[in-house]
Tab-separated table of C-alpha atoms and ligand atoms in Angstrom:
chain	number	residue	atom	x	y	z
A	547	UNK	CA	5.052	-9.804	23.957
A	548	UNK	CA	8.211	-7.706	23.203
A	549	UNK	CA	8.194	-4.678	21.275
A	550	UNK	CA	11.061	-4.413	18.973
A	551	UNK	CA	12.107	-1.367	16.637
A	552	UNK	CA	9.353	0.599	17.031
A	553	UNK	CA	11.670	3.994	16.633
A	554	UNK	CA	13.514	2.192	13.403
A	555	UNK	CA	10.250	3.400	11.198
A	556	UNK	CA	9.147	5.813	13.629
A	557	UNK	CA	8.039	8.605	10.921
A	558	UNK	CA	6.809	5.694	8.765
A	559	UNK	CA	5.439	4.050	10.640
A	560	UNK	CA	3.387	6.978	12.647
A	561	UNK	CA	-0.367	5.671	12.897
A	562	UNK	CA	0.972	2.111	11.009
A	563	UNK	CA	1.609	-1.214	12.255
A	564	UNK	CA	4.571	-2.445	14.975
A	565	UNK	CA	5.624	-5.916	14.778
A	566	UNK	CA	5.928	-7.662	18.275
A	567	UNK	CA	7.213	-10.825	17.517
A	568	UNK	CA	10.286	-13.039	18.460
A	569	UNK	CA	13.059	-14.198	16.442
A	570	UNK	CA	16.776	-16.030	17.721
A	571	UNK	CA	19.598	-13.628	17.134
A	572	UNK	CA	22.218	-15.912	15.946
A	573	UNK	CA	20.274	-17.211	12.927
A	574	UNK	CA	18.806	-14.175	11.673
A	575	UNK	CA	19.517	-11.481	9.736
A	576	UNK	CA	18.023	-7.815	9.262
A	577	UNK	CA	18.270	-4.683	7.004
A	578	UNK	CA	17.052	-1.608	6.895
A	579	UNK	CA	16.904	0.690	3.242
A	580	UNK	CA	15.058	3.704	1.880
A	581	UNK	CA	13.068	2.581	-1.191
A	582	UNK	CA	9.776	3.231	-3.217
A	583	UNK	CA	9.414	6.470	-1.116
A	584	UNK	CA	9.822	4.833	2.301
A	585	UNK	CA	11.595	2.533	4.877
A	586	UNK	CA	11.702	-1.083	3.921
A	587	UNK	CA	12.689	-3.228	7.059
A	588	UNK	CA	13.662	-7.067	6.311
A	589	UNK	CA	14.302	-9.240	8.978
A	590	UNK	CA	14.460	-13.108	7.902
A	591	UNK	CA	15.564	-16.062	10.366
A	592	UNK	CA	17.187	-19.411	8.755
A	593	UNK	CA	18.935	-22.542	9.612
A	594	UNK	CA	22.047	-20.047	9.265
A	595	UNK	CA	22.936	-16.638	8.983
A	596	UNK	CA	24.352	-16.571	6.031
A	597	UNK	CA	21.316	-18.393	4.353
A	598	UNK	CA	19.470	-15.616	6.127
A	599	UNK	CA	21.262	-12.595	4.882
A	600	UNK	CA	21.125	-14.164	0.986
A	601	UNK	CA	17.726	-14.100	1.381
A	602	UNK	CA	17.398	-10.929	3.094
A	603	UNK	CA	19.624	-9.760	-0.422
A	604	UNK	CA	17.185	-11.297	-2.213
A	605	UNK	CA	14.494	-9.190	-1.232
A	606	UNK	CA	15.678	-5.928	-1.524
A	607	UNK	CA	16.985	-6.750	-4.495
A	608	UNK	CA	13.525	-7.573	-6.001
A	609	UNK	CA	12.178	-4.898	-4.485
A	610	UNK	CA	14.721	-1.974	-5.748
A	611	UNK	CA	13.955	-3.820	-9.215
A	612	UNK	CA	10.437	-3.119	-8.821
A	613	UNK	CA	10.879	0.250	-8.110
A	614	UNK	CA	13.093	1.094	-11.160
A	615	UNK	CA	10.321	-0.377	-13.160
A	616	UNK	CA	7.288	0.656	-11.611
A	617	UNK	CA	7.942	4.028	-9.941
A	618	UNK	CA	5.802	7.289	-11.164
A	619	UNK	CA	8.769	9.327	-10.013
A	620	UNK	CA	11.251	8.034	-12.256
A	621	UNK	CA	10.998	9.878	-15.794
A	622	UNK	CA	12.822	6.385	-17.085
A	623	UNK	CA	10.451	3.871	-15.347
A	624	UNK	CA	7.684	1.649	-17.568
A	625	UNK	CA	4.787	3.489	-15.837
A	626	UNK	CA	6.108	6.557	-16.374
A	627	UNK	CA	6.932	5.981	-20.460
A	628	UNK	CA	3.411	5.289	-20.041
A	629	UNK	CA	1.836	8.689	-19.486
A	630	UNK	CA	5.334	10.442	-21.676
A	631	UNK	CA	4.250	8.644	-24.830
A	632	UNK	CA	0.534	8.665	-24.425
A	633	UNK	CA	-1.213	7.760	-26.456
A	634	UNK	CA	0.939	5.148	-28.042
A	635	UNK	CA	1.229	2.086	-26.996
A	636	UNK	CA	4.432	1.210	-24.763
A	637	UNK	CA	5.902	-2.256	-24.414
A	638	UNK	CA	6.609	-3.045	-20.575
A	639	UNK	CA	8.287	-5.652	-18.537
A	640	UNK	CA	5.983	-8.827	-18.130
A	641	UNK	CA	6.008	-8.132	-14.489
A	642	UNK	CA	5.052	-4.580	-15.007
A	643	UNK	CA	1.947	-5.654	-16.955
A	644	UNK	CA	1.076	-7.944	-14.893
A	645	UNK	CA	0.873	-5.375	-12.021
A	646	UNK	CA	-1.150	-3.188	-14.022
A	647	UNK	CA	-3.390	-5.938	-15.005
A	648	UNK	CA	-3.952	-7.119	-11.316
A	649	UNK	CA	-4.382	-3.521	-10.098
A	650	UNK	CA	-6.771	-2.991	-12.482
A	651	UNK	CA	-8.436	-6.275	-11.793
A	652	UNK	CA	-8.591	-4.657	-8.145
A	653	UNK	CA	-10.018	-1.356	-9.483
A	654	UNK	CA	-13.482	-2.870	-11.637
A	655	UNK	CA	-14.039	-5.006	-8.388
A	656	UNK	CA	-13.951	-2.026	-5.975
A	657	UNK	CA	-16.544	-0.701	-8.494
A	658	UNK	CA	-13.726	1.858	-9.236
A	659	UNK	CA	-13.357	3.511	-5.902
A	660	UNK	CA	-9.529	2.255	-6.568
A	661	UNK	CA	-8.199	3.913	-9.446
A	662	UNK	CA	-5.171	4.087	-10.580
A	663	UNK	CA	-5.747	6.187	-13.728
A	664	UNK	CA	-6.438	8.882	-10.755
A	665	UNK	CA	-2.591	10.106	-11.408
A	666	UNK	CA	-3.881	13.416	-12.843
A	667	UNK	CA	-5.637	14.558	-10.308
A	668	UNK	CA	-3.576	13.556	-7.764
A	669	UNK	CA	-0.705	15.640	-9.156
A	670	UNK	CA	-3.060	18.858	-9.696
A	671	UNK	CA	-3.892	18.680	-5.855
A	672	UNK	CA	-0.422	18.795	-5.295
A	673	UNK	CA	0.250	15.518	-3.256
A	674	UNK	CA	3.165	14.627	-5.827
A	675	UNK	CA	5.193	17.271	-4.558
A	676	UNK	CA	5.871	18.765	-0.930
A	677	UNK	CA	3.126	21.982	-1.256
A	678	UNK	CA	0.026	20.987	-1.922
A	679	UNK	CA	-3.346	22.962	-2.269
A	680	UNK	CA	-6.988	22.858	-2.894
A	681	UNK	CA	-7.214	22.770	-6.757
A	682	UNK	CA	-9.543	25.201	-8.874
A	683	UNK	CA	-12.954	23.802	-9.471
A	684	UNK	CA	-12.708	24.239	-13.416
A	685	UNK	CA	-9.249	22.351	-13.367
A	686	UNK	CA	-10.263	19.367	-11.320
A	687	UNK	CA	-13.279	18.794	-13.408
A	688	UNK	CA	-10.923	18.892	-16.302
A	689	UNK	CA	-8.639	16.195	-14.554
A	690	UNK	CA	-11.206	14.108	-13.347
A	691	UNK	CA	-12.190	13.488	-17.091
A	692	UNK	CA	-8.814	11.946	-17.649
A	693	UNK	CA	-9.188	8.834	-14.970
A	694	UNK	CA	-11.442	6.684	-16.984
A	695	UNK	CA	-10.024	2.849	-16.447
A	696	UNK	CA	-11.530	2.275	-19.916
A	697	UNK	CA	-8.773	5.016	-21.013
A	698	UNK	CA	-5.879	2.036	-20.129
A	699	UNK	CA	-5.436	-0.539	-22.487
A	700	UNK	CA	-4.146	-3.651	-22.442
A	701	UNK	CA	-2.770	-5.841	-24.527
A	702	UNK	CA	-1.404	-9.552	-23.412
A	703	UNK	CA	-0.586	-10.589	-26.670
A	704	UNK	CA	2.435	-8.168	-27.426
A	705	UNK	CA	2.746	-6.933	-23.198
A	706	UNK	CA	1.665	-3.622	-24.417
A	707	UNK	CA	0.056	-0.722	-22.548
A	708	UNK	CA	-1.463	1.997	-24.194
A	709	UNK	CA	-3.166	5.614	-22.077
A	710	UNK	CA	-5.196	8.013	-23.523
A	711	UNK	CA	-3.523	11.465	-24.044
A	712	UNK	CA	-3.013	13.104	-20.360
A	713	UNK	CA	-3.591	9.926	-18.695
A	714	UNK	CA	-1.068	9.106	-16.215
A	715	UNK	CA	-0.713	5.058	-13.961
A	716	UNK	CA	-0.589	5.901	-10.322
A	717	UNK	CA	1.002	2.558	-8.748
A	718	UNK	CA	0.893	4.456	-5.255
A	719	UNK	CA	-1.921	2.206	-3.606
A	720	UNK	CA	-0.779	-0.895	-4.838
A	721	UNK	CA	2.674	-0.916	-5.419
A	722	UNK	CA	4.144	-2.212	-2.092
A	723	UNK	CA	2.056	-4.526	-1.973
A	724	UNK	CA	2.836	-6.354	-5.279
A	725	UNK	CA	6.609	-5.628	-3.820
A	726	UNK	CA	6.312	-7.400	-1.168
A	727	UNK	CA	4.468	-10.826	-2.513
A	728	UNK	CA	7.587	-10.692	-5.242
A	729	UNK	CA	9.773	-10.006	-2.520
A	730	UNK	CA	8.029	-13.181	-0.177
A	731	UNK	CA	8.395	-15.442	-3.439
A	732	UNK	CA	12.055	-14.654	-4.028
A	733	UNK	CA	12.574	-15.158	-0.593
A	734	UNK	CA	11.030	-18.426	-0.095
A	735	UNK	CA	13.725	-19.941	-3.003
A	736	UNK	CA	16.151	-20.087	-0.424
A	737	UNK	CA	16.673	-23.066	1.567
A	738	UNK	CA	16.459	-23.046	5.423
A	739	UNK	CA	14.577	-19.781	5.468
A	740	UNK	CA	12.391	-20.219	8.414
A	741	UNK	CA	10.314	-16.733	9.191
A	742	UNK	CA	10.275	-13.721	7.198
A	743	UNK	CA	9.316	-10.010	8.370
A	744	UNK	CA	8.913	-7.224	6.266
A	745	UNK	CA	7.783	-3.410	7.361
A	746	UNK	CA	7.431	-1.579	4.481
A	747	UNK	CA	6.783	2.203	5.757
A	748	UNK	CA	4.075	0.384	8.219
A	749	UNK	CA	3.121	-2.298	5.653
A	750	UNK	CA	3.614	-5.723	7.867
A	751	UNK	CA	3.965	-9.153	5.954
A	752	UNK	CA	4.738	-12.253	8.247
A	753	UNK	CA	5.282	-15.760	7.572
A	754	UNK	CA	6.757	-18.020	10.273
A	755	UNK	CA	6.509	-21.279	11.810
A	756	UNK	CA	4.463	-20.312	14.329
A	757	UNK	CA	1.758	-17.591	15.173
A	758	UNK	CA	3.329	-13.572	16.382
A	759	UNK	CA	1.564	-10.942	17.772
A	760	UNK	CA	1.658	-7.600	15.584
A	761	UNK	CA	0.423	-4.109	16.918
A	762	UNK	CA	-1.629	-2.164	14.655
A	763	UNK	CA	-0.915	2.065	16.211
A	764	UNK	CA	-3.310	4.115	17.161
A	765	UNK	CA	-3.300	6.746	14.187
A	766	UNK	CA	-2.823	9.854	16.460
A	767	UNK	CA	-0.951	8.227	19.631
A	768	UNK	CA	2.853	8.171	19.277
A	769	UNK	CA	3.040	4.753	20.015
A	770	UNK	CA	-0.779	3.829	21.537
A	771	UNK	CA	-1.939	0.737	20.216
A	772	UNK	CA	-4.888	0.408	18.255
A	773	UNK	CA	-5.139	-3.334	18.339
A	774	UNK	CA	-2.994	-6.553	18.621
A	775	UNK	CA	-3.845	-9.542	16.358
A	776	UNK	CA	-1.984	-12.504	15.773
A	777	UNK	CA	-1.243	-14.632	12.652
A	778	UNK	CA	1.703	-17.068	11.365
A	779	UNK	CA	1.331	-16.058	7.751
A	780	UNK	CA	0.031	-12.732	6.477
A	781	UNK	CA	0.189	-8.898	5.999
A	782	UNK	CA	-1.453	-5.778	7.303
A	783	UNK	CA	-1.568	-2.615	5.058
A	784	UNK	CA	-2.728	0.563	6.363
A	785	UNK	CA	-4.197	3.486	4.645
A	786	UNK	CA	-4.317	6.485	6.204
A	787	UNK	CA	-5.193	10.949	6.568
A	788	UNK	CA	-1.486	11.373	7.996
A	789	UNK	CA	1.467	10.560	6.185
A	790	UNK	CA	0.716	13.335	3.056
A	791	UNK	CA	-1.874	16.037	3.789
A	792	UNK	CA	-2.371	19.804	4.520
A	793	UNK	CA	-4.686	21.735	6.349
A	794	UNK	CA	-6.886	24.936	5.085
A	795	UNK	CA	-9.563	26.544	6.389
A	796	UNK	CA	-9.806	24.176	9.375
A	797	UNK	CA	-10.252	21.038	7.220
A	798	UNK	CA	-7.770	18.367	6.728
A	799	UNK	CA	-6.862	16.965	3.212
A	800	UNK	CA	-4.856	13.937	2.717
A	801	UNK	CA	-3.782	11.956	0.176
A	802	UNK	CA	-6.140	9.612	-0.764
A	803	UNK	CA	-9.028	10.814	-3.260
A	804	UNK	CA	-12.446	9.499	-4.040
A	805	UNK	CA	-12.344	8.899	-7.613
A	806	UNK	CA	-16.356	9.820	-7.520
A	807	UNK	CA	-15.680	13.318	-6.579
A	808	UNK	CA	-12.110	14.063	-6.892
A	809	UNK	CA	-11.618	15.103	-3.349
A	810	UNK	CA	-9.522	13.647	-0.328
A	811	UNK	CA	-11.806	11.143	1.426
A	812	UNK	CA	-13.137	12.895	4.815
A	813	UNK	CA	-14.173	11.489	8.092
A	814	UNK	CA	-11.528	8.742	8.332
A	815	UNK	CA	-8.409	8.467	10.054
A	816	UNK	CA	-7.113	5.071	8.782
A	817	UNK	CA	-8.007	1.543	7.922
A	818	UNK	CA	-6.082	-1.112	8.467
A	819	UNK	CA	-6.420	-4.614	6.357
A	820	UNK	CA	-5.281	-8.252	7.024
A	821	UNK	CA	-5.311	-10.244	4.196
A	822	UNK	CA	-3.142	-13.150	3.870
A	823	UNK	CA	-1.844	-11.789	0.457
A	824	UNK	CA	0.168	-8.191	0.465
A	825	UNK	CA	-1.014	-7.067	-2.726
A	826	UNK	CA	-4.995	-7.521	-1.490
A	827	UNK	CA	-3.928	-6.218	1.506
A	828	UNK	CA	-2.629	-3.362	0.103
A	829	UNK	CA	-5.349	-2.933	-2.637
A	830	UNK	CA	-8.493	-3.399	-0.086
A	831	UNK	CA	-7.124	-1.153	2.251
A	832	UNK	CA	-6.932	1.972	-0.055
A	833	UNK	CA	-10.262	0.953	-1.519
A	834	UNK	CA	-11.723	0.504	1.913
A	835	UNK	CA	-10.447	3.977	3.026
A	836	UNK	CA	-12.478	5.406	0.613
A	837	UNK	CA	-15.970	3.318	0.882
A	838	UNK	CA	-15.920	3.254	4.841
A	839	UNK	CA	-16.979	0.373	6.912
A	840	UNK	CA	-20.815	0.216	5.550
A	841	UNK	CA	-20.452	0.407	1.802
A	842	UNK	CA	-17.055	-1.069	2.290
A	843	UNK	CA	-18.875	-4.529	3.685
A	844	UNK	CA	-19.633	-5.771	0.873
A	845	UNK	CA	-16.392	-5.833	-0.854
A	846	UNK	CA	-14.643	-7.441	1.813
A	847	UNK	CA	-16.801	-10.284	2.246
A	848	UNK	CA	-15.998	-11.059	-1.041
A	849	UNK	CA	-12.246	-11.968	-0.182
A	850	UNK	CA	-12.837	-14.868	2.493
A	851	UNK	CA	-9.776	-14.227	5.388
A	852	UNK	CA	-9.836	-10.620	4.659
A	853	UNK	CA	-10.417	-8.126	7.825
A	854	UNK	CA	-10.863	-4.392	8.846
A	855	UNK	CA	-10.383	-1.813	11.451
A	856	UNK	CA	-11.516	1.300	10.420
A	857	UNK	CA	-10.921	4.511	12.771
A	858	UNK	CA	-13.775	6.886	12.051
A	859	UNK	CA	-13.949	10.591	12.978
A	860	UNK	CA	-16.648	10.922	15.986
A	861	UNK	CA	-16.049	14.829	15.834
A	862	UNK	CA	-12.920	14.994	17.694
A	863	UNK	CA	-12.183	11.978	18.753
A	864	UNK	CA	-11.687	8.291	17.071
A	865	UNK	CA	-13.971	5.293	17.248
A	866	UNK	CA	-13.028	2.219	16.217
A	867	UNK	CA	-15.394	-0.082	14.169
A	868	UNK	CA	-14.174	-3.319	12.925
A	869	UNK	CA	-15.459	-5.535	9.860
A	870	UNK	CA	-14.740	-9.432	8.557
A	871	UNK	CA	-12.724	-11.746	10.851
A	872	UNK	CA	-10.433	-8.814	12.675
A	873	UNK	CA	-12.358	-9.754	15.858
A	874	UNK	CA	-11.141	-13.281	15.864
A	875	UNK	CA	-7.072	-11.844	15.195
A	876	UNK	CA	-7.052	-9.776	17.670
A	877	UNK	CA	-5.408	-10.192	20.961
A	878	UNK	CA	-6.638	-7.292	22.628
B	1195	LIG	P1	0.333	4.503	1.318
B	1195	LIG	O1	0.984	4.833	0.014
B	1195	LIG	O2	0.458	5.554	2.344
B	1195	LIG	O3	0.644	3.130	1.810
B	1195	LIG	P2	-2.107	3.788	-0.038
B	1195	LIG	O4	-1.661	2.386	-0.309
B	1195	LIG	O5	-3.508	3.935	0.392
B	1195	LIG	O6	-1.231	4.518	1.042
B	1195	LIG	O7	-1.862	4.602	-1.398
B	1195	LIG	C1	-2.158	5.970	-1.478
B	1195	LIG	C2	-1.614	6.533	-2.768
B	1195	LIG	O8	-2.349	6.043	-3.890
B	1195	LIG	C3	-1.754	8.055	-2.845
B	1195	LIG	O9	-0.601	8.703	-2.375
B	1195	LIG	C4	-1.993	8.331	-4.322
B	1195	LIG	O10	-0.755	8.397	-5.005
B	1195	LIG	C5	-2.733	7.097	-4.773
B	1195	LIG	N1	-4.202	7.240	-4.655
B	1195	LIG	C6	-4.931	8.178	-4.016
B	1195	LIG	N2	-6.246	7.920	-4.088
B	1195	LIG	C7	-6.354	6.776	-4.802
B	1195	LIG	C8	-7.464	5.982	-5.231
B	1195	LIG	N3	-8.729	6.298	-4.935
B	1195	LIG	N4	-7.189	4.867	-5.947
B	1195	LIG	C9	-5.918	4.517	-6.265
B	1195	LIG	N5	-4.847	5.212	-5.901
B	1195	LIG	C10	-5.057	6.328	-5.170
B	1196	LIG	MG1	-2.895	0.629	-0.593
């Protein structure tokens, strides 16, 4: 097993996943950008470079589409004309409502512990911006009122979206996720493409011709492992307590909220899904972060393939409990 770039994403990928596979040099091609808020790593091997490198162009083109489209810190995006001309209805890109329509999909069948109407109070906690602080109780009650899923509506007919008045999309827990399956499908157009790697900010998806070994990190060790599972074709998402959180009076709060109560989720470090497709990778690990590995059982057993390793606060110290198929992945 060779470990390759783990430094690239370092401060991505802190507590995320490491890739560990193999790939020839002369066929391949690799590229490293800042987009949607993070490092997006490509690395795609074909029959010859220069097949590789379109495709690698490919991708980051798709994805730096998506982003212009579905990014909440854009003023110009389609999510954010969303929330600005609440509560009229806005015409998006068919892609755009799509994402909102599979998100939301994602959010009923979580039993709405993944909401992405949550944008509101998100943004009064503060985790929008670089200081953020425990709310007032009065506000947050106010702001929890607004991120009702029956408050987005949707219409197929004309590709309109319409929000209630203060309502705002979040497309944070979901959003690289749906970038990388459009990403994989652009990809896969070209000819002689034989594996494809991406690491979005710690997000792995993998397809190859044969089976890799990726390293999930330990979420406090610099570069300890957590676990090392292997796969030909699939993607690992991680949600975690340390990329965007602060600390007062002793407790930690990070950036991912329990709809139920408005508050950062407490008690878990990070859980970390395979699923064979990024976007329920992606959605069931957010969703999962907030349910835990009891009520979170349930859910995951309804998406055959899909795994979990959860790293729970034991007091100080992390234990490790896993859930679906993760024990038959893993390596070690
Ligand atoms: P990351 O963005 O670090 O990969 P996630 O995929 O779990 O992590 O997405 C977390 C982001 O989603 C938060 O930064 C916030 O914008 C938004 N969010 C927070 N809580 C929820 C929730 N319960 N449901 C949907 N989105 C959420
Ligand atoms: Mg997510």
């Amino acid at each position: 097993m060779i470990r390759t770039s783990v430094r690239l994403i370092a401060a991505a990928a802190l507590g995320g996943l490491v890739h560990t596979g193999v790939s020839s040099a002369d066929d391949s091609c690799e590229r490293v950008e800042y987009v949607m808020g993070t490092m997006l790593r490509v690395t795609v091997t074909a029959t010859s470079r220069a097949d590789a490198c379109t495709a690698v162009d490919s991708a980051f083109a798709v994805v730096h589409r998506l982003d212009s489209l579905l990014s909440n810190y854009r003023p110009d995006s389609d999510i954010s004309r969303l929330a600005q001309r609440a509560p009229e209805p806005v015409t998006v890109a068919p892609i755009v409502f799509d994402f909102i329509q599979e998100t939301l999909t994602w959010a009923h069948a979580s039993g709405g512990v993944l909401n992405p109407a949550i944008g509101p109070v998100v943004e009064l906690w503060g985790f929008y911006g670089e200081a953020p602080s425990r709310p007032e109780p009065a506000a947050l009650k106010e702001r929890a009122a607004l991120c009702d899923l029956a408050g987005i509506e949707l219409d197929s007919a004309t590709a309109q979206v319409r929000l209630r008045q203060g309502m705002q999309f979040d497309p944070g827990a979901t959003g690289k996720g749906f970038a990388l399956r459009a990403a994989d499908w652009s990809v896969a157009r070209i000819t002689g493409t034989r594996t494809i790697l991406f690491d979005f900010g710690g997000q792995i998806y993998y397809r190859g011709d044969s089976v890799a070994d990726h390293a999930v990190l330990h979420p406090r060790g610099d570069s300890a492992l957590a676990s090392v599972v292997r796969f030909a074709h699939g993607s690992l998402a991680t949600s975690g307590d340390y990329e965007r959180y602060f600390e007062q009076d002793g407790i930690r709060y990070a950036h991912i909220l329990d709809p139920r109560t408005a508050q950062p989720v407490q008690g878990r470090a990070a859980v970390t899904v395979f699923a064979r497709d990024p976007f329920v990778a992606d959605a069931l690990s957010t969703a999962l972060f907030v349910l835990g590995p009891e009520e979170g059982a349930a859910l995951l057993d309804r998406y055959p393939g899909s795994s979990a390793l959860f790293a729970e606060w034991a007091g100080d110290s992390i234990r490790f409990v896993t859930a679906g198929r993760w024990d038959t992945l893993e390596t070690r």
